Amino acid sequence: MSIATVNPATGETLKTYQAMGEEEIERRLQLAEATFRTYRTTSFAERARLLERAADLLDGDRDELALTMTTEMGKPVTQARAEAAKCARAMRWYAEHAEELLADEEPAAADVKDSGGSRALVRYRPLGPVLAVMPWNFPLWQVVRFAAPALMAGNVGLLKHASNVPGTALYLEDLFHRAGFTEGCFQTLLIGSGAVDDILRDDRVKAATLTGSEPAGRAVASTAGEMIKKTVLELGGSDPFVVMPSADVRRAAEVAVTARVQNNGQSCIAAKRFIVHRDVYDAFTERFVAGMRALKMGDPTQEDTEVGPLASERGRADLEELVDDARRSGAEVLCGGERPAWPGWYYPPTVLAGVTREMRVHREETFGPVATLYRAADLDEAVLIANDSPFGLSSNVWTRDEAEVDRFVRDLEAGGVYVNGMTASHPAFPFGGIKRSGYGRELSGHGIREFCNITTVWHGA
């Protein structure tokens, strides 16, 4: 099979790549296993030196790399540059903090004595080659937030990236190699999704992490479960954005626009369901719709473009089906809702009101710049609507009432609650969800320990 870069702004195929065959895959698996035997013994200082070098190189490549990402998957180039900068910062954060996060832990002396021992400790040791199955929407960040902690922990990485971002995938392998990491520390596998199962079944691969769709997550989790291998899954999201009467409604509406259309609306942690208390519903809706309508959609390589094309023709068709189903079932389209008569896979910022539980858009993830509005009578109904979703990735709450904050933090079914701001990932904070949004955590100390052998070391008296 061939893997291609197709410009979503024009639909033009720019470059094709031949998928790796069985012999090349085998060579790379052998290399990963052999490299791990020695890389696992390197010091934190050496790993940090290499990762900081990779961050420096990434900073230098930022403009060119941003254009590659934009050309491959359509995000506005200004956002692509910001993504590259964020990745460099995350690399430096892990280079600085990994040794502390993975330091030996000593149980309480009384507990050691009670166990009959003279001393004990808990040590974090690397597992081995980890397979990362990554998506196209943040083609650099999704990989780096796996690779930086995995490499600092002493693991080696095998990347199966989305097939529509091969240029970014190959860049990542080259970046780590140029930084001085041994060739087998991080390898890109140019393969189709059909090859993932056999690789995951290989005994040399010790664990896997996947960010992507529910079907992909089920497939990887099923195989990993059969092989008894550790997995971390970050799947879909339909995050609620709740606005209560005490909120700064003007600011909430302004942030809501960014929260919905970041990355052309193609983000698992983008706010998608806007649940507004009836007392401020009209004021919020007026500002939010005006903000969505005012966004500039166009060529993603232009500096002033705010919304570019969706990454694929299929993705746009899926989004249109959700909007059309809602419209047929009685939803009101407050703005957008019709594709422009341009080349490429564009879809306008769209707001739907009057959404009901029977509509597909209520249950399914809208992976594009489509927002749904809900009117809530009170806090209890707001929580009920927010939790009425198969997903539980993150959430956004706008209120100045601390008692309300406590209720939302207690009752919202999500991996994160962001108060008076939009959800964003940061290397210092754990990231992940519950329900059909997946399991496990990325980033922070929780993320770096996911792919470690947590080892008890005990000494007798």
Short mmCIF file of C-alpha atoms in Angstrom, two decimals:
data_model
loop_
_atom_site.label_atom_id
_atom_site.label_comp_id
_atom_site.label_asym_id
_atom_site.label_seq_id
_atom_site.Cartn_x
_atom_site.Cartn_y
_atom_site.Cartn_z
CA MET A 1 0.00 0.00 0.00
CA SER A 2 1.03 3.64 -0.37
CA ILE A 3 0.84 6.40 2.23
CA ALA A 4 0.21 9.90 0.96
CA THR A 5 0.32 13.56 1.88
CA VAL A 6 -2.90 15.12 0.58
CA ASN A 7 -3.34 18.86 1.04
CA PRO A 8 -6.80 19.26 2.66
CA ALA A 9 -7.03 22.87 1.48
CA THR A 10 -6.99 21.76 -2.16
CA GLY A 11 -7.51 17.98 -2.22
CA GLU A 12 -4.23 17.65 -4.13
CA THR A 13 -1.96 14.64 -3.50
CA LEU A 14 1.50 16.12 -2.94
CA LYS A 15 3.66 13.10 -2.18
CA THR A 16 3.29 9.35 -1.79
CA TYR A 17 5.33 6.95 0.34
CA GLN A 18 5.65 3.20 0.11
CA ALA A 19 4.59 1.39 3.26
CA MET A 20 7.27 -0.67 4.99
CA GLY A 21 7.30 -4.37 4.29
CA GLU A 22 7.71 -7.26 6.71
CA GLU A 23 11.50 -7.36 6.41
CA GLU A 24 11.89 -3.69 7.29
CA ILE A 25 9.45 -3.96 10.17
CA GLU A 26 11.40 -6.95 11.50
CA ARG A 27 14.67 -5.04 11.20
CA ARG A 28 13.25 -2.18 13.20
CA LEU A 29 11.85 -4.42 15.90
CA GLN A 30 15.23 -6.09 16.27
CA LEU A 31 16.89 -2.69 16.47
CA ALA A 32 14.44 -1.47 19.11
CA GLU A 33 15.05 -4.51 21.28
CA ALA A 34 18.83 -4.31 20.94
CA THR A 35 18.92 -0.57 21.58
CA PHE A 36 16.81 -0.88 24.71
CA ARG A 37 19.34 -3.22 26.33
CA THR A 38 21.93 -0.44 26.41
CA TYR A 39 19.77 2.69 26.44
CA ARG A 40 18.01 1.56 29.62
CA THR A 41 21.34 1.85 31.46
CA THR A 42 22.03 5.45 30.46
CA SER A 43 21.85 8.13 33.13
CA PHE A 44 19.10 10.66 33.53
CA ALA A 45 21.68 13.35 32.85
CA GLU A 46 22.55 11.82 29.49
CA ARG A 47 18.92 11.36 28.48
CA ALA A 48 18.18 14.95 29.50
CA ARG A 49 21.11 16.24 27.46
CA LEU A 50 19.81 14.48 24.36
CA LEU A 51 16.21 15.61 24.90
CA GLU A 52 17.26 19.22 25.43
CA ARG A 53 19.24 19.02 22.19
CA ALA A 54 16.10 17.75 20.43
CA ALA A 55 14.17 20.72 21.84
CA ASP A 56 16.79 23.15 20.52
CA LEU A 57 16.63 21.58 17.07
CA LEU A 58 12.84 21.68 17.12
CA ASP A 59 12.90 25.39 17.93
CA GLY A 60 15.16 25.95 14.95
CA ASP A 61 12.91 23.92 12.65
CA ARG A 62 9.67 25.53 13.84
CA ASP A 63 8.66 27.54 10.80
CA GLU A 64 9.41 24.83 8.24
CA LEU A 65 7.82 22.13 10.38
CA ALA A 66 4.71 24.23 10.94
CA LEU A 67 4.21 24.48 7.20
CA THR A 68 4.57 20.70 6.89
CA MET A 69 1.87 20.11 9.51
CA THR A 70 -0.43 22.69 7.93
CA THR A 71 0.03 21.19 4.48
CA GLU A 72 -0.64 17.67 5.72
CA MET A 73 -3.67 18.20 7.97
CA GLY A 74 -4.87 21.76 7.53
CA LYS A 75 -4.42 23.51 10.87
CA PRO A 76 -3.77 27.27 10.64
CA VAL A 77 -0.04 27.84 10.40
CA THR A 78 -0.01 30.10 13.45
CA GLN A 79 -1.42 27.23 15.52
CA ALA A 80 1.10 24.82 13.98
CA ARG A 81 3.99 27.06 15.08
CA ALA A 82 2.50 27.22 18.57
CA GLU A 83 2.27 23.43 18.64
CA ALA A 84 5.94 23.08 17.76
CA ALA A 85 6.91 25.56 20.47
CA LYS A 86 4.78 23.70 23.02
CA CYS A 87 6.54 20.45 22.16
CA ALA A 88 9.96 21.98 22.73
CA ARG A 89 8.84 23.28 26.13
CA ALA A 90 7.49 19.85 27.09
CA MET A 91 10.79 18.21 26.14
CA ARG A 92 12.66 20.62 28.40
CA TRP A 93 10.15 20.08 31.22
CA TYR A 94 10.71 16.33 31.20
CA ALA A 95 14.46 16.74 30.80
CA GLU A 96 14.40 18.83 33.97
CA HIS A 97 11.92 16.85 36.06
CA ALA A 98 12.12 13.18 35.04
CA GLU A 99 14.82 12.16 37.50
CA GLU A 100 12.82 13.65 40.37
CA LEU A 101 9.56 12.08 39.16
CA LEU A 102 11.17 8.64 38.97
CA ALA A 103 13.33 8.88 42.09
CA ASP A 104 13.41 5.87 44.40
CA GLU A 105 10.72 5.97 47.07
CA GLU A 106 11.34 4.75 50.61
CA PRO A 107 8.39 3.31 52.57
CA ALA A 108 7.92 4.46 56.17
CA ALA A 109 10.50 2.94 58.51
CA ALA A 110 7.75 1.49 60.71
CA ASP A 111 6.25 -0.34 57.75
CA VAL A 112 9.64 -1.75 56.73
CA LYS A 113 10.20 -2.99 60.27
CA ASP A 114 6.70 -4.45 60.40
CA SER A 115 7.46 -6.39 57.19
CA GLY A 116 10.45 -8.01 58.85
CA GLY A 117 12.93 -6.18 56.67
CA SER A 118 15.87 -3.90 57.33
CA ARG A 119 15.21 -1.54 54.43
CA ALA A 120 13.05 -1.27 51.32
CA LEU A 121 12.47 0.98 48.37
CA VAL A 122 10.30 1.35 45.29
CA ARG A 123 12.17 1.80 42.03
CA TYR A 124 10.79 2.79 38.61
CA ARG A 125 12.40 0.79 35.82
CA PRO A 126 11.69 1.04 32.07
CA LEU A 127 9.61 -1.62 30.33
CA GLY A 128 11.17 -1.75 26.86
CA PRO A 129 9.94 -0.89 23.35
CA VAL A 130 6.58 0.90 23.49
CA LEU A 131 4.32 1.14 20.44
CA ALA A 132 2.62 4.51 19.98
CA VAL A 133 -0.38 4.66 17.63
CA MET A 134 -0.95 8.36 17.09
CA PRO A 135 -3.54 10.60 15.34
CA TRP A 136 -3.22 13.39 12.81
CA ASN A 137 -4.94 16.25 14.62
CA PHE A 138 -1.94 17.32 16.71
CA PRO A 139 0.67 15.42 14.71
CA LEU A 140 3.63 16.70 16.70
CA TRP A 141 2.23 17.24 20.20
CA GLN A 142 0.49 13.87 20.49
CA VAL A 143 3.77 12.11 19.76
CA VAL A 144 6.04 14.29 21.89
CA ARG A 145 3.83 13.97 24.95
CA PHE A 146 4.42 10.21 24.68
CA ALA A 147 8.01 10.26 23.49
CA ALA A 148 9.53 12.76 25.94
CA PRO A 149 8.52 10.91 29.13
CA ALA A 150 9.05 7.47 27.57
CA LEU A 151 12.61 8.28 26.51
CA MET A 152 13.43 9.94 29.82
CA ALA A 153 12.19 6.81 31.63
CA GLY A 154 14.63 4.69 29.59
CA ASN A 155 12.13 3.15 27.17
CA VAL A 156 12.43 3.20 23.39
CA GLY A 157 9.62 4.19 21.05
CA LEU A 158 8.01 2.79 17.91
CA LEU A 159 5.68 5.26 16.21
CA LYS A 160 2.79 4.24 14.00
CA HIS A 161 1.51 7.65 12.99
CA ALA A 162 -1.70 8.48 11.11
CA SER A 163 -1.28 7.74 7.42
CA ASN A 164 -2.10 11.30 6.33
CA VAL A 165 0.85 12.89 8.17
CA PRO A 166 3.86 10.87 6.93
CA GLY A 167 6.08 13.93 6.56
CA THR A 168 5.62 14.86 10.22
CA ALA A 169 6.15 11.23 11.27
CA LEU A 170 9.45 10.98 9.41
CA TYR A 171 10.56 14.36 10.74
CA LEU A 172 10.16 13.09 14.30
CA GLU A 173 12.43 10.11 13.74
CA ASP A 174 15.00 12.35 12.12
CA LEU A 175 14.75 14.91 14.94
CA PHE A 176 15.64 12.43 17.67
CA HIS A 177 18.42 10.95 15.55
CA ARG A 178 19.92 14.39 14.88
CA ALA A 179 19.75 15.14 18.59
CA GLY A 180 22.09 12.22 19.24
CA PHE A 181 19.73 9.47 20.36
CA THR A 182 20.84 6.05 19.13
CA GLU A 183 18.98 5.09 15.94
CA GLY A 184 16.79 2.51 17.66
CA CYS A 185 15.60 4.82 20.45
CA PHE A 186 12.81 6.29 18.37
CA GLN A 187 11.67 4.83 15.05
CA THR A 188 8.82 5.72 12.73
CA LEU A 189 6.99 2.79 11.16
CA LEU A 190 5.40 3.81 7.86
CA ILE A 191 2.66 1.19 7.94
CA GLY A 192 -1.08 0.96 7.55
CA SER A 193 -3.42 0.26 10.44
CA GLY A 194 -3.68 -3.37 9.38
CA ALA A 195 -0.07 -4.00 10.44
CA VAL A 196 -0.56 -2.80 14.02
CA ASP A 197 -2.03 -6.04 15.37
CA ASP A 198 0.96 -8.20 14.43
CA ILE A 199 3.41 -5.67 15.86
CA LEU A 200 1.50 -5.44 19.13
CA ARG A 201 1.49 -9.23 19.39
CA ASP A 202 5.28 -9.35 19.02
CA ASP A 203 6.94 -10.25 22.32
CA ARG A 204 9.56 -7.55 21.84
CA VAL A 205 6.90 -4.85 22.13
CA LYS A 206 6.11 -4.46 25.82
CA ALA A 207 3.28 -1.91 25.88
CA ALA A 208 1.24 0.43 23.73
CA THR A 209 -0.33 3.86 23.85
CA LEU A 210 -3.03 5.05 21.48
CA THR A 211 -4.72 8.37 20.87
CA GLY A 212 -7.54 8.11 18.39
CA SER A 213 -11.00 6.80 17.70
CA GLU A 214 -13.08 4.39 19.76
CA PRO A 215 -12.82 1.58 17.17
CA ALA A 216 -9.04 1.93 17.07
CA GLY A 217 -8.90 1.96 20.86
CA ARG A 218 -11.03 -1.16 21.12
CA ALA A 219 -8.83 -2.99 18.62
CA VAL A 220 -5.58 -2.13 20.39
CA ALA A 221 -7.01 -2.79 23.85
CA SER A 222 -8.40 -6.15 22.74
CA THR A 223 -5.10 -7.36 21.34
CA ALA A 224 -3.11 -5.96 24.27
CA GLY A 225 -5.49 -7.62 26.70
CA GLU A 226 -5.08 -10.94 24.95
CA MET A 227 -1.30 -10.54 25.10
CA ILE A 228 -1.44 -9.14 28.66
CA LYS A 229 0.33 -5.90 27.79
CA LYS A 230 -0.09 -2.50 29.37
CA THR A 231 -1.98 0.15 27.37
CA VAL A 232 -2.93 3.79 27.75
CA LEU A 233 -5.87 5.00 25.66
CA GLU A 234 -6.92 8.58 24.96
CA LEU A 235 -10.01 8.40 22.78
CA GLY A 236 -12.85 10.74 21.87
CA GLY A 237 -14.34 13.59 23.81
CA SER A 238 -17.49 15.68 23.86
CA ASP A 239 -16.52 18.11 26.57
CA PRO A 240 -19.17 20.23 28.28
CA PHE A 241 -18.72 23.98 28.69
CA VAL A 242 -21.03 25.11 31.49
CA VAL A 243 -21.87 28.77 32.06
CA MET A 244 -23.60 29.82 35.29
CA PRO A 245 -25.21 33.19 36.18
CA SER A 246 -22.25 34.46 38.24
CA ALA A 247 -19.82 34.00 35.33
CA ASP A 248 -18.22 36.76 33.30
CA VAL A 249 -20.49 36.03 30.34
CA ARG A 250 -18.61 38.22 27.89
CA ARG A 251 -15.31 36.49 28.67
CA ALA A 252 -16.94 33.05 28.72
CA ALA A 253 -18.39 33.58 25.23
CA GLU A 254 -15.06 34.83 23.91
CA VAL A 255 -13.17 31.81 25.25
CA ALA A 256 -15.94 29.47 24.09
CA VAL A 257 -15.26 30.41 20.47
CA THR A 258 -11.58 29.50 20.79
CA ALA A 259 -12.42 26.38 22.80
CA ARG A 260 -14.69 25.13 20.02
CA VAL A 261 -12.69 25.97 16.90
CA GLN A 262 -9.11 25.36 18.02
CA ASN A 263 -7.41 23.15 15.46
CA ASN A 264 -10.42 23.67 13.15
CA GLY A 265 -12.58 22.05 15.81
CA GLN A 266 -10.69 18.77 15.48
CA SER A 267 -9.58 18.28 19.05
CA CYS A 268 -10.65 15.65 21.56
CA ILE A 269 -10.48 18.23 24.36
CA ALA A 270 -12.27 20.99 22.45
CA ALA A 271 -15.44 22.16 24.18
CA LYS A 272 -18.32 20.83 22.12
CA ARG A 273 -21.50 21.03 24.24
CA PHE A 274 -22.30 24.49 25.63
CA ILE A 275 -24.64 24.20 28.61
CA VAL A 276 -25.85 27.62 29.70
CA HIS A 277 -28.02 28.58 32.65
CA ARG A 278 -31.33 30.03 31.50
CA ASP A 279 -30.66 33.37 33.24
CA VAL A 280 -27.66 34.09 30.98
CA TYR A 281 -28.54 31.91 27.99
CA ASP A 282 -29.62 34.72 25.68
CA ALA A 283 -26.69 36.98 26.53
CA PHE A 284 -24.16 34.17 26.07
CA THR A 285 -25.75 32.90 22.85
CA GLU A 286 -25.76 36.33 21.23
CA ARG A 287 -22.06 36.85 21.90
CA PHE A 288 -21.05 33.27 21.11
CA VAL A 289 -22.85 33.13 17.77
CA ALA A 290 -21.47 36.53 16.78
CA GLY A 291 -17.96 35.34 17.61
CA MET A 292 -18.34 32.11 15.64
CA ARG A 293 -19.79 33.97 12.65
CA ALA A 294 -16.92 36.48 12.66
CA LEU A 295 -14.13 33.91 12.35
CA LYS A 296 -12.06 34.07 9.18
CA MET A 297 -12.06 30.77 7.31
CA GLY A 298 -9.62 30.23 4.47
CA ASP A 299 -6.12 29.24 3.38
CA PRO A 300 -4.43 27.81 6.50
CA THR A 301 -1.00 28.99 5.37
CA GLN A 302 -2.10 32.63 5.71
CA GLU A 303 -1.28 34.35 8.99
CA ASP A 304 -4.76 35.80 9.52
CA THR A 305 -6.70 32.57 8.93
CA GLU A 306 -8.53 31.38 12.03
CA VAL A 307 -10.29 28.29 10.65
CA GLY A 308 -8.80 26.07 7.96
CA PRO A 309 -10.13 22.95 6.23
CA LEU A 310 -10.97 19.69 7.91
CA ALA A 311 -8.26 17.08 7.55
CA SER A 312 -10.17 14.76 5.22
CA GLU A 313 -13.15 14.63 2.91
CA ARG A 314 -14.58 11.76 4.97
CA GLY A 315 -14.31 13.84 8.12
CA ARG A 316 -16.30 16.66 6.55
CA ALA A 317 -18.96 14.25 5.31
CA ASP A 318 -19.30 12.76 8.81
CA LEU A 319 -19.74 16.24 10.28
CA GLU A 320 -22.33 17.18 7.67
CA GLU A 321 -24.32 14.04 8.46
CA LEU A 322 -24.51 15.01 12.14
CA VAL A 323 -25.65 18.56 11.34
CA ASP A 324 -28.20 17.40 8.77
CA ASP A 325 -29.62 14.81 11.17
CA ALA A 326 -30.02 17.48 13.86
CA ARG A 327 -31.66 19.89 11.43
CA ARG A 328 -34.14 17.26 10.25
CA SER A 329 -34.98 16.51 13.88
CA GLY A 330 -35.76 20.11 14.72
CA ALA A 331 -32.48 21.75 15.76
CA GLU A 332 -32.06 25.40 14.85
CA VAL A 333 -28.91 26.38 12.92
CA LEU A 334 -27.88 29.76 14.35
CA CYS A 335 -24.90 30.15 12.02
CA GLY A 336 -23.00 28.05 9.48
CA GLY A 337 -24.35 24.67 8.50
CA GLU A 338 -23.49 24.79 4.78
CA ARG A 339 -20.19 23.93 3.15
CA PRO A 340 -18.62 26.74 1.10
CA ALA A 341 -18.28 26.41 -2.66
CA TRP A 342 -14.48 26.20 -2.52
CA PRO A 343 -11.96 23.51 -3.31
CA GLY A 344 -10.75 21.63 -0.26
CA TRP A 345 -12.54 20.19 2.76
CA TYR A 346 -13.82 23.30 4.48
CA TYR A 347 -16.79 23.48 6.84
CA PRO A 348 -17.88 26.73 8.51
CA PRO A 349 -18.15 27.43 12.24
CA THR A 350 -21.66 26.26 13.10
CA VAL A 351 -23.91 26.60 16.14
CA LEU A 352 -26.94 24.36 16.75
CA ALA A 353 -29.63 25.18 19.30
CA GLY A 354 -32.59 23.12 20.47
CA VAL A 355 -30.58 19.89 20.52
CA THR A 356 -32.37 16.91 22.05
CA ARG A 357 -31.26 13.51 23.31
CA GLU A 358 -32.67 11.79 20.22
CA MET A 359 -30.29 13.56 17.86
CA ARG A 360 -27.04 11.90 16.86
CA VAL A 361 -25.14 15.11 17.55
CA HIS A 362 -26.09 14.77 21.23
CA ARG A 363 -24.47 11.34 21.53
CA GLU A 364 -21.61 11.46 19.02
CA GLU A 365 -18.45 13.52 18.88
CA THR A 366 -18.46 16.47 16.47
CA PHE A 367 -14.92 16.50 15.12
CA GLY A 368 -15.05 19.88 13.45
CA PRO A 369 -16.21 23.44 14.20
CA VAL A 370 -19.79 22.58 15.21
CA ALA A 371 -21.13 23.60 18.64
CA THR A 372 -24.34 22.50 20.33
CA LEU A 373 -26.23 24.78 22.75
CA TYR A 374 -28.30 23.63 25.74
CA ARG A 375 -30.40 25.68 28.15
CA ALA A 376 -30.22 24.52 31.80
CA ALA A 377 -32.73 25.52 34.46
CA ASP A 378 -30.27 25.17 37.35
CA LEU A 379 -27.01 23.57 38.45
CA ASP A 380 -28.54 20.13 38.84
CA GLU A 381 -29.81 20.13 35.26
CA ALA A 382 -26.48 21.46 34.02
CA VAL A 383 -24.68 18.52 35.64
CA LEU A 384 -27.27 16.09 34.29
CA ILE A 385 -26.80 17.35 30.72
CA ALA A 386 -23.01 17.44 31.05
CA ASN A 387 -22.86 13.83 32.20
CA ASP A 388 -25.36 12.62 29.61
CA SER A 389 -22.58 11.55 27.26
CA PRO A 390 -20.63 8.36 26.60
CA PHE A 391 -17.45 10.43 26.87
CA GLY A 392 -15.61 11.81 29.90
CA LEU A 393 -12.40 13.48 28.80
CA SER A 394 -12.47 17.00 30.26
CA SER A 395 -14.90 19.78 31.15
CA ASN A 396 -15.10 23.56 31.46
CA VAL A 397 -17.06 25.41 34.16
CA TRP A 398 -17.69 29.15 34.34
CA THR A 399 -18.83 30.41 37.74
CA ARG A 400 -17.62 32.71 40.52
CA ASP A 401 -19.50 30.75 43.16
CA GLU A 402 -17.11 28.49 45.08
CA ALA A 403 -19.93 26.26 46.27
CA GLU A 404 -20.87 25.66 42.64
CA VAL A 405 -17.24 24.92 41.79
CA ASP A 406 -17.15 22.28 44.53
CA ARG A 407 -20.32 20.67 43.15
CA PHE A 408 -19.01 20.54 39.61
CA VAL A 409 -15.66 19.13 40.69
CA ARG A 410 -17.46 16.49 42.75
CA ASP A 411 -20.11 15.52 40.22
CA LEU A 412 -18.82 16.00 36.67
CA GLU A 413 -17.78 12.73 35.06
CA ALA A 414 -14.53 13.77 33.42
CA GLY A 415 -10.77 13.49 33.72
CA GLY A 416 -10.43 17.24 34.19
CA VAL A 417 -12.44 20.22 35.40
CA TYR A 418 -11.22 23.61 34.16
CA VAL A 419 -12.77 26.54 36.01
CA ASN A 420 -13.16 29.90 34.22
CA GLY A 421 -10.89 28.83 31.38
CA MET A 422 -10.64 26.31 28.56
CA THR A 423 -9.13 22.86 28.78
CA ALA A 424 -5.49 22.72 27.74
CA SER A 425 -2.78 20.11 28.20
CA HIS A 426 0.43 20.93 30.07
CA PRO A 427 3.31 18.58 30.92
CA ALA A 428 2.90 19.21 34.66
CA PHE A 429 -0.72 18.06 34.82
CA PRO A 430 -2.09 14.54 34.24
CA PHE A 431 -4.18 14.21 31.09
CA GLY A 432 -6.74 11.55 30.22
CA GLY A 433 -10.36 10.57 30.63
CA ILE A 434 -12.94 8.06 31.79
CA LYS A 435 -15.88 6.24 30.21
CA ARG A 436 -15.41 5.91 26.44
CA SER A 437 -12.73 8.57 26.47
CA GLY A 438 -10.24 5.91 27.51
CA TYR A 439 -8.07 5.10 30.52
CA GLY A 440 -4.65 5.77 31.91
CA ARG A 441 -2.94 9.14 32.03
CA GLU A 442 -0.40 11.01 29.96
CA LEU A 443 1.89 13.83 31.10
CA SER A 444 3.05 14.73 34.63
CA GLY A 445 4.51 12.12 36.97
CA HIS A 446 1.44 9.95 36.43
CA GLY A 447 2.16 9.78 32.71
CA ILE A 448 5.87 8.99 32.91
CA ARG A 449 5.17 6.16 35.36
CA GLU A 450 2.55 4.49 33.12
CA PHE A 451 5.28 2.69 31.20
CA CYS A 452 7.52 1.78 34.10
CA ASN A 453 8.00 -1.45 35.99
CA ILE A 454 7.17 -0.30 39.53
CA THR A 455 9.56 -2.52 41.45
CA THR A 456 9.60 -3.29 45.17
CA VAL A 457 13.14 -3.85 46.50
CA TRP A 458 13.20 -5.42 49.97
CA HIS A 459 16.13 -6.36 52.20
CA GLY A 460 15.87 -8.81 55.08
CA ALA A 461 16.89 -7.92 58.62
#
